[in-house]
């Protein structure tokens, strides 16, 4: 489950990367988009993403639709389930998960809840750090956290210290199952190529065989994919 209270930091991008990685490694996942505002994840047709409206008119969790989500998870068998969430559902969804003891229920069903969150640089740094802190404080073990470091808006650092050097991480290091740094590549080339691919809702697999993309664009995308997937290979939990 991808959770972060700040919008526009790459949650749907991370969801799509996870889904593509698992598919390429032979572990295709059930993909679900619950973002009530930006249904970016649902745009990836080749990933067969299911959409579920979790928020009602009062911006609270619709219990009936959440029931549908649980049934989909139960029907997934041994497949992984990737659930993308929007910033607007961060607080009500977190509260609903805890009040209804959903992590324990999932464990009894044979699933493990792994929360992926993202930290970004520049002006969004403090907001995303607060989101991370909220997740650590709210979700007790055995729920584990995977932290993605996204440098797109700027270096993920505060007053010259990297995320790994910040007290919020050193204090909670035992709760972080993996750190996934998104490659910080030249924005004018690699960054533009990724942005264009995301806007078209293309997976790496689709982009790398697209005749509409010139050779060097496909080469740069291949480099990014290989670096990301190699980092994911090294992570012990996803």
PDB file of C-alpha atoms in Angstrom:
ATOM      1  CA  UNK A   1       0.000   0.000   0.000  1.00  0.00           C
ATOM      2  CA  UNK A   2       1.432   3.373  -1.039  1.00  0.00           C
ATOM      3  CA  UNK A   3       0.658   6.083   1.524  1.00  0.00           C
ATOM      4  CA  UNK A   4       1.829   9.693   1.804  1.00  0.00           C
ATOM      5  CA  UNK A   5      -0.105  12.779   2.830  1.00  0.00           C
ATOM      6  CA  UNK A   6       1.600  15.103   0.334  1.00  0.00           C
ATOM      7  CA  UNK A   7       0.285  15.184  -3.208  1.00  0.00           C
ATOM      8  CA  UNK A   8       2.391  15.221  -6.362  1.00  0.00           C
ATOM      9  CA  UNK A   9       5.397  13.415  -4.893  1.00  0.00           C
ATOM     10  CA  UNK A  10       5.351  10.281  -7.048  1.00  0.00           C
ATOM     11  CA  UNK A  11       3.011   7.801  -5.339  1.00  0.00           C
ATOM     12  CA  UNK A  12       1.429   6.605  -8.594  1.00  0.00           C
ATOM     13  CA  UNK A  13       4.850   6.440 -10.252  1.00  0.00           C
ATOM     14  CA  UNK A  14       6.046   4.176  -7.432  1.00  0.00           C
ATOM     15  CA  UNK A  15       2.931   2.029  -7.745  1.00  0.00           C
ATOM     16  CA  UNK A  16       3.559   1.588 -11.459  1.00  0.00           C
ATOM     17  CA  UNK A  17       7.241   0.769 -10.917  1.00  0.00           C
ATOM     18  CA  UNK A  18       6.376  -1.886  -8.329  1.00  0.00           C
ATOM     19  CA  UNK A  19       3.769  -3.420 -10.623  1.00  0.00           C
ATOM     20  CA  UNK A  20       6.138  -3.444 -13.612  1.00  0.00           C
ATOM     21  CA  UNK A  21       8.970  -4.896 -11.556  1.00  0.00           C
ATOM     22  CA  UNK A  22       6.855  -7.723 -10.185  1.00  0.00           C
ATOM     23  CA  UNK A  23       5.421  -8.476 -13.615  1.00  0.00           C
ATOM     24  CA  UNK A  24       8.865  -8.646 -15.234  1.00  0.00           C
ATOM     25  CA  UNK A  25      10.198 -10.864 -12.464  1.00  0.00           C
ATOM     26  CA  UNK A  26       7.301 -13.292 -12.980  1.00  0.00           C
ATOM     27  CA  UNK A  27       5.193 -12.243  -9.976  1.00  0.00           C
ATOM     28  CA  UNK A  28       2.303 -10.303 -11.552  1.00  0.00           C
ATOM     29  CA  UNK A  29       0.378  -8.424  -8.882  1.00  0.00           C
ATOM     30  CA  UNK A  30      -3.238  -7.415  -8.481  1.00  0.00           C
ATOM     31  CA  UNK A  31      -3.185  -3.630  -8.954  1.00  0.00           C
ATOM     32  CA  UNK A  32      -5.784  -1.348  -7.370  1.00  0.00           C
ATOM     33  CA  UNK A  33      -6.179   2.442  -7.615  1.00  0.00           C
ATOM     34  CA  UNK A  34      -8.093   4.126  -4.780  1.00  0.00           C
ATOM     35  CA  UNK A  35      -6.943   7.711  -5.442  1.00  0.00           C
ATOM     36  CA  UNK A  36     -10.154   9.796  -5.392  1.00  0.00           C
ATOM     37  CA  UNK A  37      -8.655  12.714  -7.317  1.00  0.00           C
ATOM     38  CA  UNK A  38      -5.821  11.682  -9.645  1.00  0.00           C
ATOM     39  CA  UNK A  39      -6.406   8.186 -10.985  1.00  0.00           C
ATOM     40  CA  UNK A  40      -2.998   8.001 -12.623  1.00  0.00           C
ATOM     41  CA  UNK A  41      -2.365   4.372 -11.744  1.00  0.00           C
ATOM     42  CA  UNK A  42      -5.619   3.349 -13.437  1.00  0.00           C
ATOM     43  CA  UNK A  43      -4.282   4.784 -16.682  1.00  0.00           C
ATOM     44  CA  UNK A  44      -1.849   1.868 -17.114  1.00  0.00           C
ATOM     45  CA  UNK A  45      -4.038  -0.419 -19.196  1.00  0.00           C
ATOM     46  CA  UNK A  46      -1.394  -3.123 -19.572  1.00  0.00           C
ATOM     47  CA  UNK A  47      -1.230  -3.474 -15.775  1.00  0.00           C
ATOM     48  CA  UNK A  48      -5.002  -4.098 -15.593  1.00  0.00           C
ATOM     49  CA  UNK A  49      -5.471  -1.733 -12.651  1.00  0.00           C
ATOM     50  CA  UNK A  50      -8.817  -1.919 -10.846  1.00  0.00           C
ATOM     51  CA  UNK A  51     -10.360   1.313  -9.577  1.00  0.00           C
ATOM     52  CA  UNK A  52     -12.231   1.570  -6.260  1.00  0.00           C
ATOM     53  CA  UNK A  53     -13.810   4.707  -4.787  1.00  0.00           C
ATOM     54  CA  UNK A  54     -12.887   4.598  -1.111  1.00  0.00           C
ATOM     55  CA  UNK A  55     -14.034   8.086  -0.087  1.00  0.00           C
ATOM     56  CA  UNK A  56     -17.698   9.026   0.252  1.00  0.00           C
ATOM     57  CA  UNK A  57     -19.234  12.489  -0.191  1.00  0.00           C
ATOM     58  CA  UNK A  58     -18.097  13.450   3.324  1.00  0.00           C
ATOM     59  CA  UNK A  59     -14.497  12.438   2.541  1.00  0.00           C
ATOM     60  CA  UNK A  60     -14.711   9.507   4.908  1.00  0.00           C
ATOM     61  CA  UNK A  61     -14.059   5.876   4.025  1.00  0.00           C
ATOM     62  CA  UNK A  62     -17.012   4.201   2.321  1.00  0.00           C
ATOM     63  CA  UNK A  63     -17.202   0.993   4.347  1.00  0.00           C
ATOM     64  CA  UNK A  64     -19.016  -0.954   1.608  1.00  0.00           C
ATOM     65  CA  UNK A  65     -16.389  -0.118  -0.964  1.00  0.00           C
ATOM     66  CA  UNK A  66     -13.649  -0.941   1.526  1.00  0.00           C
ATOM     67  CA  UNK A  67     -15.347  -4.319   1.950  1.00  0.00           C
ATOM     68  CA  UNK A  68     -14.977  -4.801  -1.814  1.00  0.00           C
ATOM     69  CA  UNK A  69     -11.271  -3.999  -1.521  1.00  0.00           C
ATOM     70  CA  UNK A  70     -10.822  -6.640   1.194  1.00  0.00           C
ATOM     71  CA  UNK A  71     -12.649  -9.229  -0.911  1.00  0.00           C
ATOM     72  CA  UNK A  72     -10.322  -8.493  -3.837  1.00  0.00           C
ATOM     73  CA  UNK A  73      -7.315  -8.989  -1.568  1.00  0.00           C
ATOM     74  CA  UNK A  74      -8.793 -12.237  -0.254  1.00  0.00           C
ATOM     75  CA  UNK A  75      -9.362 -13.455  -3.802  1.00  0.00           C
ATOM     76  CA  UNK A  76      -5.802 -12.657  -4.862  1.00  0.00           C
ATOM     77  CA  UNK A  77      -4.523 -15.889  -3.343  1.00  0.00           C
ATOM     78  CA  UNK A  78      -0.734 -15.844  -3.163  1.00  0.00           C
ATOM     79  CA  UNK A  79      -0.439 -12.873  -5.533  1.00  0.00           C
ATOM     80  CA  UNK A  80       0.842  -9.586  -4.197  1.00  0.00           C
ATOM     81  CA  UNK A  81      -1.601  -6.687  -4.157  1.00  0.00           C
ATOM     82  CA  UNK A  82      -0.451  -3.138  -4.944  1.00  0.00           C
ATOM     83  CA  UNK A  83      -2.802  -0.402  -3.725  1.00  0.00           C
ATOM     84  CA  UNK A  84      -2.211   3.211  -4.777  1.00  0.00           C
ATOM     85  CA  UNK A  85      -3.785   5.898  -2.592  1.00  0.00           C
ATOM     86  CA  UNK A  86      -4.203   9.640  -2.935  1.00  0.00           C
ATOM     87  CA  UNK A  87      -3.121  12.389  -0.577  1.00  0.00           C
ATOM     88  CA  UNK A  88      -6.737  13.288   0.248  1.00  0.00           C
ATOM     89  CA  UNK A  89      -7.423   9.787   1.597  1.00  0.00           C
ATOM     90  CA  UNK A  90      -4.220   9.590   3.666  1.00  0.00           C
ATOM     91  CA  UNK A  91      -5.760  10.578   7.017  1.00  0.00           C
ATOM     92  CA  UNK A  92      -9.176   8.884   6.760  1.00  0.00           C
ATOM     93  CA  UNK A  93      -7.729   5.693   5.307  1.00  0.00           C
ATOM     94  CA  UNK A  94      -5.032   5.444   7.965  1.00  0.00           C
ATOM     95  CA  UNK A  95      -7.614   5.979  10.693  1.00  0.00           C
ATOM     96  CA  UNK A  96      -9.945   3.387   9.151  1.00  0.00           C
ATOM     97  CA  UNK A  97      -7.185   0.786   8.834  1.00  0.00           C
ATOM     98  CA  UNK A  98      -6.272   1.164  12.484  1.00  0.00           C
ATOM     99  CA  UNK A  99      -9.791   1.446  13.953  1.00  0.00           C
ATOM    100  CA  UNK A 100     -10.829  -1.723  12.144  1.00  0.00           C
ATOM    101  CA  UNK A 101      -7.601  -3.603  12.970  1.00  0.00           C
ATOM    102  CA  UNK A 102      -7.005  -4.222   9.273  1.00  0.00           C
ATOM    103  CA  UNK A 103      -3.262  -5.039   9.555  1.00  0.00           C
ATOM    104  CA  UNK A 104      -4.050  -7.867  12.002  1.00  0.00           C
ATOM    105  CA  UNK A 105      -6.895  -9.067   9.805  1.00  0.00           C
ATOM    106  CA  UNK A 106      -4.647  -9.146   6.738  1.00  0.00           C
ATOM    107  CA  UNK A 107      -2.049 -11.130   8.678  1.00  0.00           C
ATOM    108  CA  UNK A 108      -4.708 -13.674   9.659  1.00  0.00           C
ATOM    109  CA  UNK A 109      -5.531 -13.972   5.932  1.00  0.00           C
ATOM    110  CA  UNK A 110      -1.924 -14.805   5.128  1.00  0.00           C
ATOM    111  CA  UNK A 111      -1.013 -11.338   3.885  1.00  0.00           C
ATOM    112  CA  UNK A 112       1.562  -8.905   5.224  1.00  0.00           C
ATOM    113  CA  UNK A 113       0.894  -5.178   5.106  1.00  0.00           C
ATOM    114  CA  UNK A 114       3.900  -3.336   3.713  1.00  0.00           C
ATOM    115  CA  UNK A 115       3.498   0.435   3.503  1.00  0.00           C
ATOM    116  CA  UNK A 116       5.489   2.253   0.842  1.00  0.00           C
ATOM    117  CA  UNK A 117       5.959   5.959   1.371  1.00  0.00           C
ATOM    118  CA  UNK A 118       7.985   8.614  -0.431  1.00  0.00           C
ATOM    119  CA  UNK A 119      10.291  11.410   0.756  1.00  0.00           C
ATOM    120  CA  UNK A 120      11.044  14.282  -1.606  1.00  0.00           C
ATOM    121  CA  UNK A 121      13.413  17.205  -1.496  1.00  0.00           C
ATOM    122  CA  UNK A 122      13.004  20.983  -1.592  1.00  0.00           C
ATOM    123  CA  UNK A 123       9.765  22.535  -0.272  1.00  0.00           C
ATOM    124  CA  UNK A 124       7.964  19.192   0.060  1.00  0.00           C
ATOM    125  CA  UNK A 125      10.663  17.688   2.295  1.00  0.00           C
ATOM    126  CA  UNK A 126       9.143  18.596   5.664  1.00  0.00           C
ATOM    127  CA  UNK A 127       5.643  17.608   4.577  1.00  0.00           C
ATOM    128  CA  UNK A 128       6.798  14.176   3.419  1.00  0.00           C
ATOM    129  CA  UNK A 129       8.915  13.714   6.553  1.00  0.00           C
ATOM    130  CA  UNK A 130       5.809  14.450   8.626  1.00  0.00           C
ATOM    131  CA  UNK A 131       3.903  11.866   6.596  1.00  0.00           C
ATOM    132  CA  UNK A 132       6.621   9.295   7.266  1.00  0.00           C
ATOM    133  CA  UNK A 133       6.618  10.131  10.972  1.00  0.00           C
ATOM    134  CA  UNK A 134       2.838   9.732  11.116  1.00  0.00           C
ATOM    135  CA  UNK A 135       3.041   6.272   9.546  1.00  0.00           C
ATOM    136  CA  UNK A 136       5.789   5.128  11.922  1.00  0.00           C
ATOM    137  CA  UNK A 137       3.835   6.310  14.942  1.00  0.00           C
ATOM    138  CA  UNK A 138       0.509   4.873  13.773  1.00  0.00           C
ATOM    139  CA  UNK A 139       1.394   1.450  12.400  1.00  0.00           C
ATOM    140  CA  UNK A 140       3.098  -0.946  14.779  1.00  0.00           C
ATOM    141  CA  UNK A 141       5.019  -4.070  13.768  1.00  0.00           C
ATOM    142  CA  UNK A 142       4.617  -6.434  12.004  1.00  0.00           C
ATOM    143  CA  UNK A 143       3.634  -3.737   9.469  1.00  0.00           C
ATOM    144  CA  UNK A 144       6.845  -2.737   7.708  1.00  0.00           C
ATOM    145  CA  UNK A 145       7.729   0.432   5.841  1.00  0.00           C
ATOM    146  CA  UNK A 146       9.603   0.900   2.585  1.00  0.00           C
ATOM    147  CA  UNK A 147      10.852   4.444   1.980  1.00  0.00           C
ATOM    148  CA  UNK A 148      11.422   5.792  -1.533  1.00  0.00           C
ATOM    149  CA  UNK A 149      13.690   8.824  -1.905  1.00  0.00           C
ATOM    150  CA  UNK A 150      12.575  10.985  -4.831  1.00  0.00           C
ATOM    151  CA  UNK A 151      15.063  13.738  -5.803  1.00  0.00           C
ATOM    152  CA  UNK A 152      12.936  15.119  -8.670  1.00  0.00           C
ATOM    153  CA  UNK A 153      12.112  18.375  -6.834  1.00  0.00           C
ATOM    154  CA  UNK A 154      15.545  18.638  -5.242  1.00  0.00           C
ATOM    155  CA  UNK A 155      18.081  16.742  -3.176  1.00  0.00           C
ATOM    156  CA  UNK A 156      16.518  14.740  -0.343  1.00  0.00           C
ATOM    157  CA  UNK A 157      18.457  16.464   2.399  1.00  0.00           C
ATOM    158  CA  UNK A 158      17.974  19.016   5.173  1.00  0.00           C
ATOM    159  CA  UNK A 159      20.651  21.554   6.084  1.00  0.00           C
ATOM    160  CA  UNK A 160      23.268  19.502   4.280  1.00  0.00           C
ATOM    161  CA  UNK A 161      22.294  16.191   5.887  1.00  0.00           C
ATOM    162  CA  UNK A 162      20.929  13.307   3.855  1.00  0.00           C
ATOM    163  CA  UNK A 163      17.759  11.489   4.850  1.00  0.00           C
ATOM    164  CA  UNK A 164      19.851   8.667   6.308  1.00  0.00           C
ATOM    165  CA  UNK A 165      21.555  11.211   8.596  1.00  0.00           C
ATOM    166  CA  UNK A 166      18.370  12.844   9.872  1.00  0.00           C
ATOM    167  CA  UNK A 167      17.212  12.001  13.382  1.00  0.00           C
ATOM    168  CA  UNK A 168      13.755  11.014  12.136  1.00  0.00           C
ATOM    169  CA  UNK A 169      15.397   8.170  10.210  1.00  0.00           C
ATOM    170  CA  UNK A 170      18.099   7.156  12.700  1.00  0.00           C
ATOM    171  CA  UNK A 171      15.487   6.954  15.463  1.00  0.00           C
ATOM    172  CA  UNK A 172      13.160   4.807  13.355  1.00  0.00           C
ATOM    173  CA  UNK A 173      15.717   2.856  11.319  1.00  0.00           C
ATOM    174  CA  UNK A 174      14.472  -0.485  12.634  1.00  0.00           C
ATOM    175  CA  UNK A 175      11.013   0.187  11.179  1.00  0.00           C
ATOM    176  CA  UNK A 176      12.323   0.798   7.657  1.00  0.00           C
ATOM    177  CA  UNK A 177      12.583  -2.480   5.778  1.00  0.00           C
ATOM    178  CA  UNK A 178      14.201  -0.903   2.709  1.00  0.00           C
ATOM    179  CA  UNK A 179      15.343   2.423   1.285  1.00  0.00           C
ATOM    180  CA  UNK A 180      14.745   2.814  -2.452  1.00  0.00           C
ATOM    181  CA  UNK A 181      16.561   5.814  -3.982  1.00  0.00           C
ATOM    182  CA  UNK A 182      15.055   6.899  -7.285  1.00  0.00           C
ATOM    183  CA  UNK A 183      17.984   7.740  -9.619  1.00  0.00           C
ATOM    184  CA  UNK A 184      18.816  11.450  -9.771  1.00  0.00           C
ATOM    185  CA  UNK A 185      19.436  11.814 -13.479  1.00  0.00           C
ATOM    186  CA  UNK A 186      19.721  14.798 -15.771  1.00  0.00           C
ATOM    187  CA  UNK A 187      16.312  16.439 -15.981  1.00  0.00           C
ATOM    188  CA  UNK A 188      16.725  17.788 -19.523  1.00  0.00           C
ATOM    189  CA  UNK A 189      17.114  14.281 -20.946  1.00  0.00           C
ATOM    190  CA  UNK A 190      16.318  11.422 -18.571  1.00  0.00           C
ATOM    191  CA  UNK A 191      13.797  13.495 -16.608  1.00  0.00           C
ATOM    192  CA  UNK A 192      11.950  14.607 -19.711  1.00  0.00           C
ATOM    193  CA  UNK A 193      11.892  11.061 -21.087  1.00  0.00           C
ATOM    194  CA  UNK A 194      10.362   9.724 -17.860  1.00  0.00           C
ATOM    195  CA  UNK A 195       7.848  12.594 -17.709  1.00  0.00           C
ATOM    196  CA  UNK A 196       6.733  11.910 -21.291  1.00  0.00           C
ATOM    197  CA  UNK A 197       6.429   8.188 -20.569  1.00  0.00           C
ATOM    198  CA  UNK A 198       4.334   8.854 -17.463  1.00  0.00           C
ATOM    199  CA  UNK A 199       2.080  11.302 -19.263  1.00  0.00           C
ATOM    200  CA  UNK A 200       1.387   8.666 -21.923  1.00  0.00           C
ATOM    201  CA  UNK A 201       0.761   6.028 -19.202  1.00  0.00           C
ATOM    202  CA  UNK A 202       3.303   3.731 -20.816  1.00  0.00           C
ATOM    203  CA  UNK A 203       5.158   1.027 -18.967  1.00  0.00           C
ATOM    204  CA  UNK A 204       8.888   0.613 -19.593  1.00  0.00           C
ATOM    205  CA  UNK A 205       8.101  -2.517 -21.579  1.00  0.00           C
ATOM    206  CA  UNK A 206       5.726  -0.611 -23.864  1.00  0.00           C
ATOM    207  CA  UNK A 207       8.047   2.374 -24.231  1.00  0.00           C
ATOM    208  CA  UNK A 208      11.093   0.274 -25.106  1.00  0.00           C
ATOM    209  CA  UNK A 209       9.334  -1.261 -28.118  1.00  0.00           C
ATOM    210  CA  UNK A 210       7.483   1.874 -29.207  1.00  0.00           C
ATOM    211  CA  UNK A 211       8.370   2.949 -32.766  1.00  0.00           C
ATOM    212  CA  UNK A 212       7.265   6.460 -31.815  1.00  0.00           C
ATOM    213  CA  UNK A 213      10.324   6.887 -29.560  1.00  0.00           C
ATOM    214  CA  UNK A 214      13.756   7.522 -31.013  1.00  0.00           C
ATOM    215  CA  UNK A 215      16.639   5.193 -30.237  1.00  0.00           C
ATOM    216  CA  UNK A 216      18.368   7.347 -27.606  1.00  0.00           C
ATOM    217  CA  UNK A 217      15.137   7.971 -25.705  1.00  0.00           C
ATOM    218  CA  UNK A 218      14.582   4.220 -25.500  1.00  0.00           C
ATOM    219  CA  UNK A 219      18.204   3.770 -24.407  1.00  0.00           C
ATOM    220  CA  UNK A 220      17.851   6.301 -21.588  1.00  0.00           C
ATOM    221  CA  UNK A 221      14.610   4.705 -20.428  1.00  0.00           C
ATOM    222  CA  UNK A 222      16.315   1.305 -20.419  1.00  0.00           C
ATOM    223  CA  UNK A 223      19.097   2.701 -18.217  1.00  0.00           C
ATOM    224  CA  UNK A 224      16.547   4.091 -15.745  1.00  0.00           C
ATOM    225  CA  UNK A 225      14.543   0.858 -15.690  1.00  0.00           C
ATOM    226  CA  UNK A 226      17.639  -1.278 -15.131  1.00  0.00           C
ATOM    227  CA  UNK A 227      18.857   0.923 -12.284  1.00  0.00           C
ATOM    228  CA  UNK A 228      15.470   0.921 -10.570  1.00  0.00           C
ATOM    229  CA  UNK A 229      14.932  -2.805 -10.964  1.00  0.00           C
ATOM    230  CA  UNK A 230      18.462  -3.537  -9.752  1.00  0.00           C
ATOM    231  CA  UNK A 231      17.782  -1.492  -6.615  1.00  0.00           C
ATOM    232  CA  UNK A 232      14.545  -3.378  -6.069  1.00  0.00           C
ATOM    233  CA  UNK A 233      16.361  -6.679  -6.495  1.00  0.00           C
ATOM    234  CA  UNK A 234      18.626  -5.723  -3.621  1.00  0.00           C
ATOM    235  CA  UNK A 235      15.739  -4.851  -1.306  1.00  0.00           C
ATOM    236  CA  UNK A 236      14.787  -7.619   1.102  1.00  0.00           C
ATOM    237  CA  UNK A 237      11.074  -6.733   1.211  1.00  0.00           C
ATOM    238  CA  UNK A 238       8.722  -5.166  -1.318  1.00  0.00           C
TER     239      UNK A 238
END
